[in-house]
Structures are given as structure tokens and as C-alpha cells.
mmCIF file with all atom_site columns, C-alpha atoms in Angstrom:
data_model
loop_
_atom_site.group_PDB
_atom_site.id
_atom_site.type_symbol
_atom_site.label_atom_id
_atom_site.label_alt_id
_atom_site.label_comp_id
_atom_site.label_asym_id
_atom_site.label_entity_id
_atom_site.label_seq_id
_atom_site.pdbx_PDB_ins_code
_atom_site.Cartn_x
_atom_site.Cartn_y
_atom_site.Cartn_z
_atom_site.occupancy
_atom_site.B_iso_or_equiv
_atom_site.pdbx_formal_charge
_atom_site.auth_seq_id
_atom_site.auth_comp_id
_atom_site.auth_asym_id
_atom_site.auth_atom_id
_atom_site.pdbx_PDB_model_num
ATOM 1   C CA . MET A 1 1   ? -24.100 -98.867 11.836 1.00 0.00 ? 1   MET A CA 1
ATOM 2   C CA . SER A 1 2   ? -21.773 -96.793 13.964 1.00 0.00 ? 2   SER A CA 1
ATOM 3   C CA . ASP A 1 3   ? -22.067 -94.083 11.289 1.00 0.00 ? 3   ASP A CA 1
ATOM 4   C CA . GLN A 1 4   ? -25.309 -92.925 12.938 1.00 0.00 ? 4   GLN A CA 1
ATOM 5   C CA . LYS A 1 5   ? -25.160 -89.295 14.030 1.00 0.00 ? 5   LYS A CA 1
ATOM 6   C CA . LYS A 1 6   ? -25.196 -88.835 17.788 1.00 0.00 ? 6   LYS A CA 1
ATOM 7   C CA . HIS A 1 7   ? -27.807 -86.320 18.925 1.00 0.00 ? 7   HIS A CA 1
ATOM 8   C CA . LEU A 1 8   ? -26.749 -84.127 21.841 1.00 0.00 ? 8   LEU A CA 1
ATOM 9   C CA . MET A 1 9   ? -29.852 -83.447 23.880 1.00 0.00 ? 9   MET A CA 1
ATOM 10  C CA . THR A 1 10  ? -30.950 -82.121 27.215 1.00 0.00 ? 10  THR A CA 1
ATOM 11  C CA . TYR A 1 11  ? -33.094 -84.285 29.491 1.00 0.00 ? 11  TYR A CA 1
ATOM 12  C CA . GLU A 1 12  ? -36.049 -81.997 28.668 1.00 0.00 ? 12  GLU A CA 1
ATOM 13  C CA . GLY A 1 13  ? -35.503 -82.572 24.929 1.00 0.00 ? 13  GLY A CA 1
ATOM 14  C CA . VAL A 1 14  ? -35.382 -86.360 25.335 1.00 0.00 ? 14  VAL A CA 1
ATOM 15  C CA . LYS A 1 15  ? -38.592 -86.275 27.395 1.00 0.00 ? 15  LYS A CA 1
ATOM 16  C CA . LYS A 1 16  ? -40.346 -84.205 24.720 1.00 0.00 ? 16  LYS A CA 1
ATOM 17  C CA . LEU A 1 17  ? -39.371 -86.688 21.981 1.00 0.00 ? 17  LEU A CA 1
ATOM 18  C CA . GLU A 1 18  ? -40.414 -89.656 24.139 1.00 0.00 ? 18  GLU A CA 1
ATOM 19  C CA . ASP A 1 19  ? -43.806 -88.027 24.738 1.00 0.00 ? 19  ASP A CA 1
ATOM 20  C CA . GLU A 1 20  ? -44.301 -87.399 21.006 1.00 0.00 ? 20  GLU A CA 1
ATOM 21  C CA . LEU A 1 21  ? -43.303 -90.990 20.198 1.00 0.00 ? 21  LEU A CA 1
ATOM 22  C CA . GLU A 1 22  ? -45.738 -92.364 22.774 1.00 0.00 ? 22  GLU A CA 1
ATOM 23  C CA . PHE A 1 23  ? -48.545 -90.181 21.382 1.00 0.00 ? 23  PHE A CA 1
ATOM 24  C CA . LEU A 1 24  ? -47.866 -91.310 17.798 1.00 0.00 ? 24  LEU A CA 1
ATOM 25  C CA . LYS A 1 25  ? -47.686 -94.997 18.726 1.00 0.00 ? 25  LYS A CA 1
ATOM 26  C CA . THR A 1 26  ? -50.804 -95.051 20.873 1.00 0.00 ? 26  THR A CA 1
ATOM 27  C CA . VAL A 1 27  ? -53.238 -92.279 19.964 1.00 0.00 ? 27  VAL A CA 1
ATOM 28  C CA . LYS A 1 28  ? -52.317 -91.305 16.394 1.00 0.00 ? 28  LYS A CA 1
ATOM 29  C CA . ARG A 1 29  ? -52.013 -94.869 15.073 1.00 0.00 ? 29  ARG A CA 1
ATOM 30  C CA . LYS A 1 30  ? -55.514 -95.682 16.403 1.00 0.00 ? 30  LYS A CA 1
ATOM 31  C CA . GLU A 1 31  ? -56.966 -92.518 14.837 1.00 0.00 ? 31  GLU A CA 1
ATOM 32  C CA . ILE A 1 32  ? -55.465 -93.386 11.449 1.00 0.00 ? 32  ILE A CA 1
ATOM 33  C CA . THR A 1 33  ? -56.648 -97.006 11.649 1.00 0.00 ? 33  THR A CA 1
ATOM 34  C CA . GLU A 1 34  ? -60.185 -95.708 12.241 1.00 0.00 ? 34  GLU A CA 1
ATOM 35  C CA . LYS A 1 35  ? -59.934 -93.295 9.301  1.00 0.00 ? 35  LYS A CA 1
ATOM 36  C CA . ILE A 1 36  ? -58.797 -96.152 7.046  1.00 0.00 ? 36  ILE A CA 1
ATOM 37  C CA . LYS A 1 37  ? -61.679 -98.371 8.218  1.00 0.00 ? 37  LYS A CA 1
ATOM 38  C CA . VAL A 1 38  ? -64.202 -95.618 7.541  1.00 0.00 ? 38  VAL A CA 1
ATOM 39  C CA . ALA A 1 39  ? -62.674 -94.862 4.130  1.00 0.00 ? 39  ALA A CA 1
ATOM 40  C CA . LEU A 1 40  ? -62.763 -98.563 3.168  1.00 0.00 ? 40  LEU A CA 1
ATOM 41  C CA . GLY A 1 41  ? -66.481 -98.476 3.815  1.00 0.00 ? 41  GLY A CA 1
ATOM 42  C CA . TYR A 1 42  ? -66.892 -95.929 0.992  1.00 0.00 ? 42  TYR A CA 1
ATOM 43  C CA . GLY A 1 43  ? -66.153 -98.636 -1.579 1.00 0.00 ? 43  GLY A CA 1
ATOM 44  C CA . ASP A 1 44  ? -64.026 -98.223 -4.707 1.00 0.00 ? 44  ASP A CA 1
ATOM 45  C CA . LEU A 1 45  ? -60.464 -97.428 -3.596 1.00 0.00 ? 45  LEU A CA 1
ATOM 46  C CA . SER A 1 46  ? -59.371 -96.106 -7.001 1.00 0.00 ? 46  SER A CA 1
ATOM 47  C CA . GLU A 1 47  ? -61.338 -92.880 -6.500 1.00 0.00 ? 47  GLU A CA 1
ATOM 48  C CA . ASN A 1 48  ? -61.422 -92.769 -2.719 1.00 0.00 ? 48  ASN A CA 1
ATOM 49  C CA . SER A 1 49  ? -59.644 -89.582 -1.595 1.00 0.00 ? 49  SER A CA 1
ATOM 50  C CA . GLU A 1 50  ? -60.382 -90.262 2.095  1.00 0.00 ? 50  GLU A CA 1
ATOM 51  C CA . TYR A 1 51  ? -58.551 -93.586 1.826  1.00 0.00 ? 51  TYR A CA 1
ATOM 52  C CA . ASP A 1 52  ? -55.586 -91.994 -0.007 1.00 0.00 ? 52  ASP A CA 1
ATOM 53  C CA . GLU A 1 53  ? -55.383 -89.226 2.579  1.00 0.00 ? 53  GLU A CA 1
ATOM 54  C CA . ALA A 1 54  ? -55.488 -91.691 5.500  1.00 0.00 ? 54  ALA A CA 1
ATOM 55  C CA . LYS A 1 55  ? -52.788 -93.868 3.899  1.00 0.00 ? 55  LYS A CA 1
ATOM 56  C CA . ASN A 1 56  ? -50.579 -90.794 3.344  1.00 0.00 ? 56  ASN A CA 1
ATOM 57  C CA . GLU A 1 57  ? -51.082 -89.753 6.967  1.00 0.00 ? 57  GLU A CA 1
ATOM 58  C CA . GLN A 1 58  ? -50.209 -93.290 8.046  1.00 0.00 ? 58  GLN A CA 1
ATOM 59  C CA . ALA A 1 59  ? -46.996 -93.225 5.981  1.00 0.00 ? 59  ALA A CA 1
ATOM 60  C CA . PHE A 1 60  ? -45.998 -89.840 7.425  1.00 0.00 ? 60  PHE A CA 1
ATOM 61  C CA . THR A 1 61  ? -46.710 -90.978 10.990 1.00 0.00 ? 61  THR A CA 1
ATOM 62  C CA . GLU A 1 62  ? -44.768 -94.222 10.587 1.00 0.00 ? 62  GLU A CA 1
ATOM 63  C CA . GLY A 1 63  ? -41.851 -92.266 9.106  1.00 0.00 ? 63  GLY A CA 1
ATOM 64  C CA . ARG A 1 64  ? -41.877 -89.880 12.059 1.00 0.00 ? 64  ARG A CA 1
ATOM 65  C CA . ILE A 1 65  ? -41.959 -92.825 14.505 1.00 0.00 ? 65  ILE A CA 1
ATOM 66  C CA . ILE A 1 66  ? -38.874 -94.317 12.829 1.00 0.00 ? 66  ILE A CA 1
ATOM 67  C CA . GLN A 1 67  ? -37.148 -90.925 12.924 1.00 0.00 ? 67  GLN A CA 1
ATOM 68  C CA . LEU A 1 68  ? -37.938 -90.407 16.632 1.00 0.00 ? 68  LEU A CA 1
ATOM 69  C CA . GLU A 1 69  ? -36.816 -93.931 17.551 1.00 0.00 ? 69  GLU A CA 1
ATOM 70  C CA . SER A 1 70  ? -33.519 -93.375 15.733 1.00 0.00 ? 70  SER A CA 1
ATOM 71  C CA . MET A 1 71  ? -32.968 -90.002 17.398 1.00 0.00 ? 71  MET A CA 1
ATOM 72  C CA . LEU A 1 72  ? -33.678 -91.431 20.844 1.00 0.00 ? 72  LEU A CA 1
ATOM 73  C CA . LYS A 1 73  ? -31.488 -94.465 20.217 1.00 0.00 ? 73  LYS A CA 1
ATOM 74  C CA . ASN A 1 74  ? -28.601 -92.172 19.268 1.00 0.00 ? 74  ASN A CA 1
ATOM 75  C CA . ALA A 1 75  ? -29.266 -89.517 21.911 1.00 0.00 ? 75  ALA A CA 1
ATOM 76  C CA . VAL A 1 76  ? -26.446 -88.396 24.144 1.00 0.00 ? 76  VAL A CA 1
ATOM 77  C CA . VAL A 1 77  ? -28.046 -86.724 27.160 1.00 0.00 ? 77  VAL A CA 1
ATOM 78  C CA . VAL A 1 78  ? -26.165 -83.757 28.556 1.00 0.00 ? 78  VAL A CA 1
ATOM 79  C CA . ASP A 1 79  ? -25.839 -84.040 32.340 1.00 0.00 ? 79  ASP A CA 1
ATOM 80  C CA . GLU A 1 80  ? -27.037 -80.647 33.527 1.00 0.00 ? 80  GLU A CA 1
ATOM 81  C CA . SER A 1 81  ? -24.926 -80.848 36.691 1.00 0.00 ? 81  SER A CA 1
ATOM 82  C CA . GLU A 1 82  ? -21.824 -81.040 34.503 1.00 0.00 ? 82  GLU A CA 1
ATOM 83  C CA . ILE A 1 83  ? -22.689 -77.978 32.412 1.00 0.00 ? 83  ILE A CA 1
ATOM 84  C CA . SER A 1 84  ? -19.947 -75.423 32.884 1.00 0.00 ? 84  SER A CA 1
ATOM 85  C CA . THR A 1 85  ? -20.789 -71.824 33.617 1.00 0.00 ? 85  THR A CA 1
ATOM 86  C CA . ASP A 1 86  ? -17.285 -70.780 32.500 1.00 0.00 ? 86  ASP A CA 1
ATOM 87  C CA . THR A 1 87  ? -17.699 -71.597 28.807 1.00 0.00 ? 87  THR A CA 1
ATOM 88  C CA . VAL A 1 88  ? -20.676 -72.089 26.505 1.00 0.00 ? 88  VAL A CA 1
ATOM 89  C CA . THR A 1 89  ? -21.682 -75.737 25.968 1.00 0.00 ? 89  THR A CA 1
ATOM 90  C CA . VAL A 1 90  ? -24.848 -77.615 25.026 1.00 0.00 ? 90  VAL A CA 1
ATOM 91  C CA . GLY A 1 91  ? -27.318 -76.951 27.825 1.00 0.00 ? 91  GLY A CA 1
ATOM 92  C CA . SER A 1 92  ? -25.951 -73.489 28.623 1.00 0.00 ? 92  SER A CA 1
ATOM 93  C CA . ILE A 1 93  ? -28.228 -70.482 28.848 1.00 0.00 ? 93  ILE A CA 1
ATOM 94  C CA . VAL A 1 94  ? -26.259 -67.619 27.343 1.00 0.00 ? 94  VAL A CA 1
ATOM 95  C CA . LYS A 1 95  ? -27.120 -63.952 27.791 1.00 0.00 ? 95  LYS A CA 1
ATOM 96  C CA . VAL A 1 96  ? -25.739 -61.883 24.916 1.00 0.00 ? 96  VAL A CA 1
ATOM 97  C CA . MET A 1 97  ? -25.814 -58.311 23.729 1.00 0.00 ? 97  MET A CA 1
ATOM 98  C CA . ASP A 1 98  ? -27.035 -58.334 20.128 1.00 0.00 ? 98  ASP A CA 1
ATOM 99  C CA . PHE A 1 99  ? -25.390 -55.244 18.629 1.00 0.00 ? 99  PHE A CA 1
ATOM 100 C CA . GLU A 1 100 ? -27.513 -55.333 15.459 1.00 0.00 ? 100 GLU A CA 1
ATOM 101 C CA . PHE A 1 101 ? -30.733 -54.823 17.434 1.00 0.00 ? 101 PHE A CA 1
ATOM 102 C CA . ASP A 1 102 ? -29.056 -53.177 20.464 1.00 0.00 ? 102 ASP A CA 1
ATOM 103 C CA . GLU A 1 103 ? -30.768 -55.542 22.888 1.00 0.00 ? 103 GLU A CA 1
ATOM 104 C CA . GLU A 1 104 ? -29.942 -58.266 25.386 1.00 0.00 ? 104 GLU A CA 1
ATOM 105 C CA . VAL A 1 105 ? -31.110 -61.760 24.396 1.00 0.00 ? 105 VAL A CA 1
ATOM 106 C CA . GLU A 1 106 ? -30.951 -65.097 26.204 1.00 0.00 ? 106 GLU A CA 1
ATOM 107 C CA . TYR A 1 107 ? -30.348 -68.222 24.148 1.00 0.00 ? 107 TYR A CA 1
ATOM 108 C CA . THR A 1 108 ? -30.428 -71.797 25.366 1.00 0.00 ? 108 THR A CA 1
ATOM 109 C CA . ILE A 1 109 ? -27.895 -73.881 23.456 1.00 0.00 ? 109 ILE A CA 1
ATOM 110 C CA . VAL A 1 110 ? -29.413 -77.264 22.586 1.00 0.00 ? 110 VAL A CA 1
ATOM 111 C CA . GLY A 1 111 ? -28.703 -80.145 20.231 1.00 0.00 ? 111 GLY A CA 1
ATOM 112 C CA . SER A 1 112 ? -30.060 -79.911 16.687 1.00 0.00 ? 112 SER A CA 1
ATOM 113 C CA . ALA A 1 113 ? -32.896 -82.332 17.472 1.00 0.00 ? 113 ALA A CA 1
ATOM 114 C CA . GLU A 1 114 ? -34.513 -79.950 19.947 1.00 0.00 ? 114 GLU A CA 1
ATOM 115 C CA . ALA A 1 115 ? -33.771 -76.558 18.395 1.00 0.00 ? 115 ALA A CA 1
ATOM 116 C CA . ASP A 1 116 ? -36.675 -74.108 18.541 1.00 0.00 ? 116 ASP A CA 1
ATOM 117 C CA . PRO A 1 117 ? -35.470 -70.654 17.438 1.00 0.00 ? 117 PRO A CA 1
ATOM 118 C CA . MET A 1 118 ? -38.870 -69.046 18.056 1.00 0.00 ? 118 MET A CA 1
ATOM 119 C CA . ASN A 1 119 ? -38.375 -69.861 21.756 1.00 0.00 ? 119 ASN A CA 1
ATOM 120 C CA . PHE A 1 120 ? -34.672 -68.895 21.743 1.00 0.00 ? 120 PHE A CA 1
ATOM 121 C CA . LYS A 1 121 ? -33.472 -72.512 21.808 1.00 0.00 ? 121 LYS A CA 1
ATOM 122 C CA . ILE A 1 122 ? -30.711 -72.564 19.215 1.00 0.00 ? 122 ILE A CA 1
ATOM 123 C CA . SER A 1 123 ? -28.748 -75.539 17.970 1.00 0.00 ? 123 SER A CA 1
ATOM 124 C CA . ASN A 1 124 ? -25.067 -75.942 18.715 1.00 0.00 ? 124 ASN A CA 1
ATOM 125 C CA . GLU A 1 125 ? -24.785 -76.521 14.950 1.00 0.00 ? 125 GLU A CA 1
ATOM 126 C CA . SER A 1 126 ? -26.518 -73.286 13.884 1.00 0.00 ? 126 SER A CA 1
ATOM 127 C CA . PRO A 1 127 ? -24.271 -70.376 12.862 1.00 0.00 ? 127 PRO A CA 1
ATOM 128 C CA . VAL A 1 128 ? -24.850 -68.426 16.089 1.00 0.00 ? 128 VAL A CA 1
ATOM 129 C CA . GLY A 1 129 ? -24.838 -71.521 18.323 1.00 0.00 ? 129 GLY A CA 1
ATOM 130 C CA . ALA A 1 130 ? -21.611 -72.850 16.804 1.00 0.00 ? 130 ALA A CA 1
ATOM 131 C CA . ALA A 1 131 ? -19.933 -69.443 17.167 1.00 0.00 ? 131 ALA A CA 1
ATOM 132 C CA . LEU A 1 132 ? -20.946 -69.234 20.846 1.00 0.00 ? 132 LEU A CA 1
ATOM 133 C CA . MET A 1 133 ? -19.651 -72.721 21.714 1.00 0.00 ? 133 MET A CA 1
ATOM 134 C CA . THR A 1 134 ? -16.588 -72.715 24.038 1.00 0.00 ? 134 THR A CA 1
ATOM 135 C CA . LYS A 1 135 ? -16.665 -68.906 24.382 1.00 0.00 ? 135 LYS A CA 1
ATOM 136 C CA . LYS A 1 136 ? -16.536 -67.112 27.764 1.00 0.00 ? 136 LYS A CA 1
ATOM 137 C CA . VAL A 1 137 ? -18.210 -64.114 29.390 1.00 0.00 ? 137 VAL A CA 1
ATOM 138 C CA . GLY A 1 138 ? -16.823 -60.935 27.847 1.00 0.00 ? 138 GLY A CA 1
ATOM 139 C CA . ASP A 1 139 ? -16.000 -62.560 24.484 1.00 0.00 ? 139 ASP A CA 1
ATOM 140 C CA . THR A 1 140 ? -17.308 -60.827 21.366 1.00 0.00 ? 140 THR A CA 1
ATOM 141 C CA . ILE A 1 141 ? -18.161 -62.851 18.278 1.00 0.00 ? 141 ILE A CA 1
ATOM 142 C CA . GLU A 1 142 ? -19.105 -62.012 14.725 1.00 0.00 ? 142 GLU A CA 1
ATOM 143 C CA . VAL A 1 143 ? -21.273 -64.515 12.882 1.00 0.00 ? 143 VAL A CA 1
ATOM 144 C CA . ASN A 1 144 ? -22.163 -64.861 9.205  1.00 0.00 ? 144 ASN A CA 1
ATOM 145 C CA . VAL A 1 145 ? -25.938 -65.219 9.140  1.00 0.00 ? 145 VAL A CA 1
ATOM 146 C CA . PRO A 1 146 ? -28.287 -65.175 6.133  1.00 0.00 ? 146 PRO A CA 1
ATOM 147 C CA . GLY A 1 147 ? -28.891 -61.439 6.625  1.00 0.00 ? 147 GLY A CA 1
ATOM 148 C CA . GLY A 1 148 ? -25.197 -60.516 6.803  1.00 0.00 ? 148 GLY A CA 1
ATOM 149 C CA . ILE A 1 149 ? -22.899 -60.410 9.820  1.00 0.00 ? 149 ILE A CA 1
ATOM 150 C CA . SER A 1 150 ? -24.244 -60.269 13.381 1.00 0.00 ? 150 SER A CA 1
ATOM 151 C CA . LYS A 1 151 ? -22.119 -59.245 16.349 1.00 0.00 ? 151 LYS A CA 1
ATOM 152 C CA . PHE A 1 152 ? -22.690 -60.482 19.901 1.00 0.00 ? 152 PHE A CA 1
ATOM 153 C CA . GLU A 1 153 ? -20.996 -59.993 23.265 1.00 0.00 ? 153 GLU A CA 1
ATOM 154 C CA . ILE A 1 154 ? -21.453 -62.690 25.893 1.00 0.00 ? 154 ILE A CA 1
ATOM 155 C CA . LEU A 1 155 ? -22.787 -61.120 29.092 1.00 0.00 ? 155 LEU A CA 1
ATOM 156 C CA . GLY A 1 156 ? -23.483 -64.239 31.146 1.00 0.00 ? 156 GLY A CA 1
ATOM 157 C CA . ILE A 1 157 ? -23.552 -68.039 31.132 1.00 0.00 ? 157 ILE A CA 1
ATOM 158 C CA . ARG A 1 158 ? -25.729 -70.185 33.386 1.00 0.00 ? 158 ARG A CA 1
ATOM 159 C CA . ARG A 1 159 ? -27.322 -73.617 33.534 1.00 0.00 ? 159 ARG A CA 1
#
């Protein structure tokens, strides 16, 4: 199964996934087992919505555990000491001028598994992240985004 996608991640991203996996395997599984036990006590399973809900939650949780284990197994951790400040790479913190909104914004470029756009952590596979990759300070890029074309100038790159 060498067809598995490798997930580029920062150490912080790997730690976050490991913490979630540990929580699901220890705490969440026990909570669901208790819910199932309680629901079984209500009798007839054919009309037992509590039982159905607990079983659905169990299926979702087990699916997420499998997903997290796969992501961690295929994680490629970016060594932060090797992150260049000359060009944009995964792990870089990039300060850009967003011409559409006429403001400076700082994005952290991360792997797709740890993207969190609301906290300015954008994936290297997203339109803006992909356009920033390998660029240098002073470069200007134009990116096709769902709302049209956005234009950015790279003002700084740091770790």
C-alpha cells in the first residue's frame, strides 16, 4: 500500500492529532460504551433511539480513529530547523500584503491535515498556499479563489 498519501505536518500538528487519537481511544470509547449499556437497559432495540444514536456515535468515533491512525502512520514531519526563510515551504510563516483588503496578513503554511483557515493556518495544497510555495520576499502572486482573483505580495518569511 505505498499508494497512501503522505501527510506533510509540523511537529505541533502531529502532537494535536496524537492527543485527539488518545482522547478518542481512552475517554470517548468509554463514554460510548456506557451510553450503549444504558440504552440496552431500555429494552426493545427496534424502537430504541438512544441505542441507535450511541451506535452511530460509536461508528463515527471508530472511523475517526482509523483516519487519525492512517494520517499519523503516513505523516512526514517537517523539521523546523530546516525550514528556509528564503523561500516559502511547509512550516513557514509568511507575511503578505493582501491587495483586495489592503491589509497585511500572516499565514502559516501547513500540511492539509492540520489546515485551520480561521486561525490563518493554510494548507500547502489550498489555492493561496500552493501559489505561495517556493516564492520569495518581494514576489507578487495572483491566485484564483472562489471569489475571483486575489493578489498578494510577500513581505516576509520566518519560521
